[in-house]
Coordinates of C-alpha atoms in Angstrom, one line a residue:
M1 CA -13.7 -20.5 -90.6
E2 CA -16.2 -22.5 -88.6
I3 CA -18.9 -20.2 -87.2
H4 CA -19.5 -20.5 -83.5
P5 CA -20.7 -18.2 -80.7
I6 CA -18.2 -15.5 -79.7
K7 CA -17.3 -16.1 -76.0
N8 CA -14.2 -14.0 -75.5
D9 CA -12.0 -11.3 -77.0
E10 CA -9.9 -13.8 -78.9
D11 CA -13.0 -15.2 -80.6
H12 CA -14.1 -11.6 -81.3
A13 CA -10.8 -10.7 -82.9
A14 CA -10.9 -13.9 -85.1
A15 CA -14.5 -13.0 -86.2
L16 CA -13.5 -9.5 -87.1
A17 CA -10.6 -10.8 -89.1
E18 CA -12.9 -13.1 -91.0
I19 CA -15.4 -10.3 -91.6
A20 CA -12.6 -8.3 -93.1
K21 CA -11.8 -11.1 -95.5
L22 CA -15.5 -11.6 -96.4
W23 CA -16.3 -7.9 -96.8
G24 CA -17.7 -7.2 -100.2
A25 CA -18.9 -10.7 -100.8
V26 CA -21.3 -11.3 -103.7
E27 CA -24.9 -10.8 -102.5
R28 CA -26.8 -14.0 -101.7
S29 CA -23.6 -16.1 -101.9
E30 CA -22.3 -18.5 -99.2
D31 CA -19.7 -15.9 -98.2
D32 CA -22.4 -13.2 -97.9
D33 CA -24.4 -15.6 -95.6
K34 CA -21.2 -16.1 -93.5
L35 CA -20.6 -12.4 -93.4
D36 CA -24.2 -11.8 -92.2
L37 CA -23.9 -14.4 -89.5
L38 CA -20.6 -13.2 -88.2
A39 CA -21.7 -9.6 -88.2
T40 CA -24.7 -10.6 -86.1
L41 CA -22.5 -12.6 -83.7
V42 CA -20.0 -9.7 -83.4
S43 CA -22.8 -7.2 -82.7
R44 CA -24.3 -9.4 -80.0
Y45 CA -20.9 -10.0 -78.4
E46 CA -20.0 -6.3 -78.4
A47 CA -23.4 -5.3 -77.0
T48 CA -22.8 -7.7 -74.1
R49 CA -19.1 -7.1 -73.6
W50 CA -19.2 -3.3 -73.9
P51 CA -22.8 -2.3 -73.2
T52 CA -23.8 1.3 -73.7
D53 CA -26.9 2.9 -72.5
S54 CA -28.5 4.9 -75.3
N55 CA -29.0 7.6 -72.7
M56 CA -25.4 7.5 -71.6
D57 CA -23.8 10.9 -71.3
P58 CA -21.5 11.5 -74.4
I59 CA -18.6 12.6 -72.2
D60 CA -18.9 9.5 -70.1
L61 CA -18.9 7.5 -73.3
L62 CA -15.7 9.2 -74.4
H63 CA -14.1 8.4 -71.0
F64 CA -15.2 4.8 -71.4
A65 CA -13.7 4.6 -74.9
I66 CA -10.4 5.9 -73.5
D67 CA -10.4 3.8 -70.4
E68 CA -11.8 0.5 -71.7
L69 CA -11.7 0.3 -75.5
G70 CA -8.1 1.2 -76.1
H71 CA -8.6 4.7 -77.5
T72 CA -6.4 7.5 -76.2
Q73 CA -6.8 11.2 -75.4
A74 CA -4.1 11.8 -78.1
E75 CA -6.4 10.2 -80.7
L76 CA -9.3 12.3 -79.5
A77 CA -7.1 15.4 -79.8
E78 CA -6.3 14.5 -83.4
L79 CA -10.0 14.1 -84.2
L80 CA -10.9 17.4 -82.5
G81 CA -8.0 19.4 -83.7
S82 CA -5.9 20.0 -80.6
R83 CA -5.0 18.6 -77.2
S84 CA -6.4 21.5 -75.4
R85 CA -9.8 21.1 -77.2
A86 CA -9.9 17.4 -76.3
S87 CA -9.0 18.2 -72.7
E88 CA -11.7 20.9 -72.5
V89 CA -14.3 18.5 -73.9
L90 CA -13.3 15.7 -71.5
N91 CA -13.4 18.1 -68.5
R92 CA -16.8 19.5 -69.6
R93 CA -15.5 23.0 -70.3
R94 CA -16.3 22.8 -74.0
A95 CA -19.5 21.3 -75.5
L96 CA -19.3 18.8 -78.3
S97 CA -20.3 20.3 -81.6
I98 CA -22.2 18.3 -84.3
E99 CA -19.0 18.3 -86.3
M100 CA -17.0 16.8 -83.4
I101 CA -19.6 14.2 -82.9
R102 CA -19.5 13.2 -86.6
K103 CA -15.8 12.9 -86.5
I104 CA -15.8 10.7 -83.4
N105 CA -18.6 8.6 -84.7
E106 CA -16.8 7.9 -87.9
A107 CA -13.4 7.2 -86.4
W108 CA -14.5 5.2 -83.3
N109 CA -17.7 3.7 -84.7
F110 CA -19.9 5.3 -82.0
R111 CA -23.6 5.8 -82.1
F112 CA -24.2 9.0 -80.3
S113 CA -27.8 10.0 -80.2
F114 CA -29.4 13.0 -78.7

């Protein structure tokens, strides 16, 4: 794969596919260098394409993930244990617990910080 700036979602998908192929490359090898470059480009593109304010409200971030990033309330329900619990969280009737935050972070690759 020729490495070039990521300018759209198609480039992003191709870079992610290439990263998957290169994952686990031998340290200090040419493949490891490619992996490092691609990861940097992907990170930069994602920060520009889907910016998140580090002070963003966690519930707003969940709504953003559902509305814009392709996640679903059903996925959230599976992570949190039930549809009613997911609904309560999204409607601010139940606070996120540390365990909930950990599960969401792992599954959706979020970086919640409080």
